């Protein structure tokens, strides 16, 4: 559905003059952003500068559905800084030497570096910046691959009628994992083969046309003007499709194809490889929660090129990359420290690692935990559930990515989550699940990949094409609910910094209640035939907005 042109803006009430209620908090003389359905749609493409910073843009002034971060800094936060807030990033690891992150990495002041002792008696030796629960492990299976592989010797060839009552539930779980494995394995093989076939055809077309035009880097205009017949006309048509839909620069399009082929090939070698024992370098029993003496203090892991740190480094930058240091990007939070917990391999995370990482974060001072990962099979969800409740008991907020399959999470279970499988209520009030927004304000407001759900997703935040830190002092666009969650974690860190007396549950509620909503119908799951009321896609029905959140936090007792 196309959203109609919208009327001039309306604002709510008169200016609010509010005294601060937290240490170092700014005094707020501001009016909340209200009726966004009154603004016109943006009809021009974003410039490179706008795209790189769109997550912090203001919908009212920029017509870009960001979180009004820059507006909040210019009008409310200014140069104020509250308490230091530790944000734990449970992820693939973080490049703690990055130029835009090295000044915001948490340091355990109670630990003496490199002495081989547990100086602070927290159970972890030399944990200066967090903990690496993966040790030297990098490559790993997906969870359903592990389940299928582990239970295959017991159940292969068996039928339901031959299974004892005691084993019935496990047998069904095995069958579900096997079915998912076989389906995803076959799709991955098909995708790899399709990419290889396209590349073969594209290389032939490119070589022929390059020879006729006398150059490798020809433009759309040059290709359109080229006379062609027979086989050459077919080559021209294929290249025109690539230029219009993938990349005008054909050599770059070929590089992108190679990346796709490599991606699917790597998945076959790791995610679906029944012979891979990805846990072997760790040396623990991942199915024994009492086996906790494992891992090491090297939060950057074993890879020299740091490539496997890309995801975690990108997440950390969104939250807290150093602001106004004349390089890179500005993170959302200006007074946060990143605690690094390496627990997500190249494959699915283990429930034990996640549960212990959450407990480490809680015990060592984190007030916000970011969990930008997820899976649809979980052998021991109770361990993670208990850790979430432990965080709740100790007043720690968990900000969680909703997932990237375009699914309704009210009908599909993803882990981790805060849902009670036997009752409608949540297991805890400190768990905030985030869906992803697109920068295109209108019918495509929700990212086509984003999961959603009136009960199981709480809010939406920027998650499409987000510019942030990547290893080795580089920056890159990545996208996913993995990028939306840290944007909200940054908002939570600012609120906890300026208003430390607010509980985790209150901060969650402030973020949900203060967001912006729209009455528009939006495309869901990338399916143009599936449009739904934006307000029905999450519990709050809102987009996170830092500016409004600070105003509401200042009013919350």
XYZ file of C-alpha atoms in Angstrom, residues 40-546:
507
model
C 5.810 14.554 3.943
C 7.551 11.488 2.588
C 11.160 11.859 1.461
C 11.302 11.574 -2.321
C 15.040 12.030 -2.914
C 17.736 9.412 -2.397
C 19.949 9.725 0.661
C 23.374 11.264 0.088
C 26.410 9.284 1.196
C 26.698 11.439 4.323
C 23.022 10.947 5.166
C 23.257 7.203 4.615
C 26.302 6.834 6.859
C 24.521 8.615 9.704
C 20.871 7.845 9.089
C 20.422 5.944 12.340
C 20.914 9.188 14.245
C 18.694 11.310 11.988
C 15.456 12.982 13.039
C 12.273 12.038 11.239
C 10.661 15.472 11.638
C 13.534 17.528 10.245
C 15.332 15.020 7.992
C 12.359 12.852 6.905
C 14.619 9.884 7.723
C 13.381 7.429 10.391
C 16.416 7.560 12.668
C 16.412 7.773 16.474
C 16.869 11.572 16.757
C 20.302 10.997 18.286
C 21.910 14.149 16.933
C 18.861 16.194 17.920
C 19.129 14.784 21.441
C 22.806 15.747 21.661
C 22.356 19.242 20.265
C 19.256 20.155 22.278
C 19.346 18.023 25.433
C 22.617 16.204 26.164
C 25.039 18.825 24.819
C 28.281 18.384 26.786
C 26.693 16.681 29.789
C 27.945 13.288 30.868
C 26.415 11.100 33.530
C 27.827 8.012 35.171
C 30.006 5.602 33.235
C 27.808 2.757 32.024
C 29.238 -0.653 31.161
C 27.622 -2.331 28.159
C 28.491 -5.986 27.655
C 28.668 -7.109 24.026
C 28.152 -10.870 23.791
C 29.271 -11.560 20.247
C 32.073 -12.835 18.030
C 34.650 -10.686 19.826
C 35.681 -7.063 19.318
C 38.787 -5.453 17.850
C 39.727 -3.608 21.039
C 42.638 -1.935 19.213
C 40.368 -0.155 16.710
C 41.061 3.590 16.488
C 37.422 4.444 17.225
C 36.959 1.926 20.054
C 40.239 1.728 21.967
C 39.166 4.567 24.258
C 35.832 3.004 25.224
C 36.840 -0.564 26.078
C 36.068 -1.643 29.643
C 39.084 -2.487 31.796
C 38.836 -4.648 34.894
C 40.675 -2.465 37.389
C 40.715 -5.254 39.979
C 42.797 -7.535 37.771
C 46.564 -7.316 37.263
C 47.301 -7.988 33.593
C 49.379 -10.963 32.554
C 50.287 -12.369 35.963
C 48.403 -15.623 35.476
C 46.331 -15.094 38.622
C 42.671 -14.485 39.354
C 43.355 -11.294 41.320
C 39.727 -10.325 41.830
C 38.579 -13.902 42.589
C 35.800 -13.784 40.011
C 36.742 -17.168 38.554
C 38.507 -15.787 35.465
C 42.284 -15.325 35.164
C 43.638 -12.079 33.653
C 40.199 -11.002 32.392
C 41.178 -7.422 31.673
C 38.484 -6.577 29.102
C 36.030 -9.447 29.412
C 36.266 -13.143 28.578
C 36.643 -15.402 25.555
C 34.312 -18.377 26.087
C 35.358 -19.873 22.740
C 39.078 -20.135 23.394
C 40.740 -20.810 20.036
C 37.553 -22.032 18.339
C 36.237 -20.115 15.314
C 34.351 -22.418 12.926
C 31.232 -24.151 14.182
C 28.113 -26.028 13.069
C 24.606 -24.663 13.210
C 22.605 -25.940 16.171
C 20.346 -28.232 14.146
C 23.471 -29.729 12.544
C 24.882 -30.475 15.990
C 21.594 -31.994 17.160
C 21.282 -34.148 14.036
C 24.913 -35.257 14.300
C 24.721 -35.999 18.027
C 21.477 -37.996 17.916
C 21.958 -39.686 14.536
C 23.704 -42.814 15.940
C 20.811 -43.352 18.328
C 17.865 -42.762 16.021
C 18.968 -43.270 12.414
C 16.596 -45.662 10.676
C 14.169 -45.753 13.602
C 10.431 -45.125 13.295
C 8.121 -43.490 15.796
C 6.485 -46.833 16.619
C 9.839 -48.299 17.665
C 10.697 -45.478 20.087
C 10.028 -45.809 23.797
C 7.794 -43.289 25.528
C 10.807 -41.975 27.447
C 12.640 -41.172 24.196
C 9.656 -39.900 22.207
C 10.288 -36.159 22.718
C 13.994 -36.500 21.896
C 13.194 -38.528 18.776
C 10.792 -35.849 17.536
C 13.476 -33.208 18.211
C 15.957 -35.281 16.196
C 13.504 -35.565 13.294
C 12.889 -31.790 13.288
C 16.630 -31.071 13.315
C 17.266 -33.608 10.533
C 14.508 -32.135 8.363
C 15.844 -28.602 8.831
C 19.403 -29.731 8.153
C 18.518 -31.508 4.924
C 16.407 -28.604 3.669
C 19.002 -25.914 4.420
C 21.899 -28.024 3.152
C 20.168 -28.584 -0.179
C 19.280 -24.887 -0.528
C 22.887 -23.899 0.174
C 24.204 -26.313 -2.467
C 21.690 -24.971 -4.984
C 22.604 -21.360 -4.213
C 26.320 -22.048 -4.596
C 25.761 -23.842 -7.902
C 23.496 -21.076 -9.169
C 26.072 -18.397 -8.315
C 28.810 -20.430 -10.033
C 26.676 -20.792 -13.174
C 25.872 -17.071 -13.236
C 29.553 -16.265 -12.847
C 30.489 -18.556 -15.736
C 27.985 -16.850 -18.014
C 28.911 -13.375 -16.799
C 32.642 -13.924 -17.347
C 32.000 -15.033 -20.930
C 29.748 -12.044 -21.597
C 32.147 -9.587 -20.013
C 35.160 -10.887 -21.937
C 33.301 -10.630 -25.261
C 31.952 -7.127 -24.643
C 35.245 -5.851 -23.173
C 36.998 -7.031 -26.309
C 34.518 -5.231 -28.576
C 34.525 -1.991 -26.562
C 38.252 -2.090 -25.870
C 37.884 -1.523 -22.131
C 37.042 -3.394 -18.911
C 35.139 -0.648 -17.090
C 32.397 0.381 -19.484
C 29.428 2.469 -18.361
C 25.725 1.809 -18.833
C 25.663 4.435 -21.563
C 28.566 2.855 -23.418
C 26.987 -0.602 -23.221
C 23.592 0.686 -24.373
C 25.152 2.315 -27.433
C 27.090 -0.805 -28.405
C 25.735 -2.500 -31.536
C 25.143 -6.215 -31.046
C 23.440 -9.150 -32.725
C 23.177 -12.898 -32.186
C 25.235 -14.188 -29.241
C 26.631 -10.703 -28.589
C 23.094 -9.346 -28.167
C 22.450 -11.994 -25.487
C 25.679 -11.014 -23.742
C 24.685 -7.355 -23.879
C 21.261 -8.089 -22.390
C 22.732 -10.044 -19.492
C 25.285 -7.341 -18.703
C 22.590 -4.656 -18.823
C 20.603 -6.613 -16.237
C 23.651 -6.814 -13.973
C 24.406 -3.107 -14.406
C 20.813 -2.129 -13.588
C 20.220 -4.497 -10.679
C 23.587 -5.349 -9.133
C 26.461 -3.019 -9.975
C 27.235 -0.833 -13.003
C 30.899 -1.798 -12.645
C 31.004 -5.374 -13.996
C 34.419 -6.295 -12.481
C 33.022 -5.270 -9.090
C 29.874 -7.311 -9.753
C 32.107 -10.306 -10.432
C 33.863 -9.740 -7.116
C 30.484 -9.685 -5.380
C 29.604 -12.970 -7.078
C 32.871 -14.471 -5.842
C 31.997 -13.353 -2.322
C 28.620 -15.064 -2.635
C 30.184 -18.282 -3.902
C 32.733 -18.195 -1.084
C 29.972 -17.572 1.486
C 27.971 -20.636 0.435
C 31.089 -22.788 0.075
C 32.206 -21.832 3.577
C 28.773 -22.697 4.964
C 29.050 -26.158 3.471
C 32.509 -26.578 5.008
C 31.461 -25.417 8.472
C 27.768 -24.923 9.237
C 26.662 -28.211 7.641
C 29.828 -30.292 7.980
C 28.960 -33.422 9.975
C 32.667 -34.204 10.393
C 33.559 -30.846 11.965
C 34.254 -30.787 15.700
C 34.287 -27.043 16.189
C 34.353 -27.362 19.955
C 37.544 -29.427 20.090
C 39.855 -26.395 20.578
C 37.845 -25.296 23.631
C 38.247 -28.541 25.549
C 35.084 -28.414 27.649
C 31.808 -30.320 27.618
C 29.329 -27.827 26.110
C 26.403 -29.869 27.445
C 27.567 -29.669 31.080
C 26.730 -26.291 32.652
C 28.900 -27.123 35.674
C 32.024 -27.436 33.483
C 33.041 -23.771 33.656
C 36.847 -23.866 33.670
C 37.445 -23.063 30.022
C 38.151 -20.183 27.654
C 40.744 -17.439 28.022
C 41.197 -13.697 28.376
C 41.987 -13.047 24.690
C 38.725 -11.362 23.720
C 39.930 -10.904 20.132
C 40.309 -14.639 19.614
C 42.988 -16.500 17.651
C 42.647 -15.075 14.097
C 45.506 -12.815 13.063
C 43.500 -11.001 10.374
C 40.643 -10.327 12.868
C 38.100 -11.056 10.129
C 35.902 -13.109 12.468
C 35.639 -10.054 14.757
C 33.719 -8.044 12.146
C 30.240 -8.589 13.580
C 31.141 -7.836 17.199
C 33.285 -4.840 16.256
C 30.452 -3.401 14.162
C 28.011 -3.862 17.057
C 30.381 -2.216 19.561
C 30.846 0.805 17.293
C 27.115 1.393 16.977
C 26.814 1.475 20.757
C 29.804 3.514 21.788
C 32.350 4.458 19.106
C 34.172 7.539 20.399
C 32.167 10.662 19.649
C 33.659 13.821 18.167
C 37.210 12.485 17.908
C 37.543 13.599 14.276
C 37.619 10.069 12.928
C 35.232 7.315 11.967
C 31.756 7.455 13.447
C 29.907 8.657 16.506
C 28.428 5.889 18.632
C 25.022 6.418 20.207
C 26.301 6.594 23.802
C 28.851 9.168 24.930
C 29.764 7.674 28.291
C 29.676 3.913 27.840
C 32.386 1.288 28.162
C 32.297 -1.927 26.136
C 32.825 -5.201 27.998
C 33.793 -7.839 25.434
C 32.415 -11.357 25.792
C 33.401 -13.648 22.925
C 30.755 -16.375 22.787
C 29.380 -16.446 19.209
C 31.410 -18.517 16.708
C 31.106 -18.725 12.934
C 28.010 -20.872 13.343
C 25.459 -21.122 16.135
C 26.292 -20.213 19.708
C 26.138 -22.781 22.519
C 23.512 -22.272 25.227
C 26.123 -22.781 27.950
C 28.408 -20.035 26.626
C 25.545 -17.551 26.426
C 24.279 -18.355 29.917
C 27.745 -17.991 31.435
C 28.485 -14.829 29.447
C 25.304 -13.185 30.754
C 26.271 -14.131 34.312
C 29.815 -12.799 33.797
C 28.426 -9.483 32.558
C 26.098 -9.177 35.547
C 28.745 -10.122 38.103
C 31.320 -7.704 36.692
C 29.273 -4.528 36.552
C 27.466 -4.361 33.206
C 24.168 -2.461 33.331
C 23.215 -3.250 29.712
C 23.891 -6.442 27.735
C 23.629 -6.606 23.936
C 22.751 -9.989 22.404
C 22.897 -9.712 18.604
C 22.547 -13.392 17.753
C 19.886 -16.069 17.658
C 18.886 -19.546 16.526
C 15.734 -21.607 16.115
C 16.911 -24.748 17.936
C 18.091 -24.703 21.555
C 18.903 -27.931 23.456
C 19.243 -26.202 26.835
C 17.167 -22.996 26.792
C 16.629 -23.297 30.543
C 20.266 -22.336 31.176
C 19.812 -19.076 29.277
C 16.405 -18.471 30.883
C 17.964 -18.790 34.336
C 20.717 -16.357 33.330
C 18.128 -13.844 32.079
C 16.324 -14.078 35.405
C 19.653 -13.648 37.189
C 20.217 -10.450 35.210
C 16.707 -9.290 36.090
C 17.327 -9.932 39.784
C 20.487 -7.825 39.580
C 18.888 -4.971 37.600
C 20.621 -5.523 34.246
C 18.833 -4.785 30.952
C 19.276 -7.195 28.025
C 18.755 -5.776 24.515
C 18.186 -8.581 22.024
C 18.120 -8.827 18.212
C 14.814 -10.140 16.866
C 16.232 -12.097 13.902
C 16.459 -11.730 10.137
C 14.154 -14.247 8.481
C 11.118 -11.995 7.995
C 9.100 -14.222 10.342
C 6.316 -13.562 12.825
C 7.894 -14.516 16.142
C 4.470 -14.996 17.674
C 4.302 -18.070 15.438
C 8.012 -19.048 15.342
C 10.258 -19.422 18.375
C 13.746 -17.961 18.256
C 16.347 -18.252 21.022
C 17.167 -16.462 23.258
C 13.798 -15.054 24.244
C 11.846 -13.996 27.323
C 8.710 -15.996 26.642
C 7.257 -18.575 28.980
C 6.395 -21.580 26.763
C 3.624 -22.616 29.139
C 2.005 -19.224 29.756
C 1.472 -15.937 27.896
C 3.447 -13.749 30.298
C 7.143 -12.932 29.956
C 9.656 -14.726 32.147
C 11.330 -11.433 33.068
C 10.859 -7.684 32.619
C 14.454 -6.838 31.671
C 14.534 -8.301 28.144
C 13.949 -5.968 25.178
C 13.694 -7.506 21.690
C 14.329 -5.258 18.684
C 13.200 -5.418 15.053
C 14.927 -3.537 12.213
C 13.859 -0.407 10.333
C 14.751 0.644 6.814
C 15.876 4.212 6.034
C 13.030 4.573 3.525
C 10.186 6.220 5.439
C 6.991 4.960 3.864
C 5.617 1.555 2.937
C 9.121 0.045 3.156
C 9.731 1.368 6.673
C 10.322 -2.109 8.125
C 13.450 -3.866 6.840
C 12.424 -6.646 4.487
C 14.476 -9.189 6.472
C 13.266 -8.203 9.946
C 11.310 -10.563 12.164
C 8.296 -9.044 13.901
C 5.567 -9.979 16.370
C 2.995 -8.198 18.504
C 4.029 -10.244 21.547
C 7.640 -11.217 20.897
C 9.173 -8.052 19.402
C 9.106 -4.954 21.609
C 10.317 -2.087 19.397
C 11.935 -1.244 16.061
C 15.178 0.646 15.415
C 17.516 1.392 12.457
C 18.998 -1.813 11.035
C 19.361 -1.508 7.245
C 22.734 -0.541 5.781
C 24.355 0.722 8.991
C 27.843 2.266 8.783
C 30.066 1.290 11.700
C 33.476 0.077 12.833
C 35.056 -3.095 11.456
C 38.460 -4.636 12.311
C 41.818 -3.095 11.511
C 40.631 0.545 11.730
C 38.130 0.095 8.938
C 34.410 0.908 8.556
C 31.696 -0.882 6.651
C 27.962 -1.133 5.998
C 26.296 -4.138 7.607
C 22.636 -4.767 8.211
C 20.305 -6.881 10.307
C 18.473 -6.791 13.596
C 22.040 -7.346 14.869
C 22.585 -3.657 14.080
C 19.198 -2.490 15.401
C 19.748 -4.018 18.857
C 23.018 -2.138 19.629
C 21.402 1.137 18.549
C 18.842 0.561 21.303
C 21.528 -0.656 23.711
C 23.202 2.715 23.173
C 19.958 4.515 24.029
C 19.617 2.365 27.153
C 23.204 3.172 28.152
C 22.545 6.910 27.936
C 19.397 6.626 30.046
C 21.174 4.510 32.647
C 24.070 6.983 32.620
C 21.936 10.077 33.266
C 19.190 8.434 35.326
C 20.937 5.692 37.323
C 18.073 5.368 39.791
C 15.759 4.008 37.101
C 15.573 0.208 37.134
C 16.229 -1.987 34.096
C 12.497 -2.603 33.824
C 11.814 1.138 33.913
C 14.423 1.821 31.240
C 12.830 -0.830 29.037
C 9.420 0.757 29.538
C 10.725 4.260 28.878
C 12.247 3.131 25.588
C 9.008 1.435 24.547
C 6.639 4.195 25.680
C 8.642 7.122 24.281
C 9.016 5.844 20.736
C 7.340 7.167 17.611
C 4.556 5.370 15.818
C 2.699 5.681 12.553
C -0.777 4.749 11.392
C 0.600 3.578 8.058
C 0.508 0.090 6.647
C 3.975 -1.252 5.813
C 5.368 -4.149 3.812
C 6.252 -7.132 6.006
C 8.854 -9.783 5.271
C 9.754 -8.147 1.958
C 6.467 -9.379 0.471
C 4.691 -6.501 -1.288
C 1.455 -8.467 -1.064
C 1.730 -8.545 2.725
C 1.105 -5.121 4.222
C 0.229 -4.684 7.876
C -0.422 -1.904 10.358
C 2.978 -0.875 11.736
C 1.522 -0.581 15.229
C 0.655 -4.301 15.174
C 4.193 -5.511 14.444
C 5.563 -5.080 17.970
C 4.389 -4.819 21.554
C 4.924 -1.062 21.697
C 4.048 -0.435 18.045
C 6.868 2.128 18.041
C 10.273 3.161 16.707
C 12.917 3.950 19.318
C 13.640 7.667 19.738
C 16.442 8.885 22.003
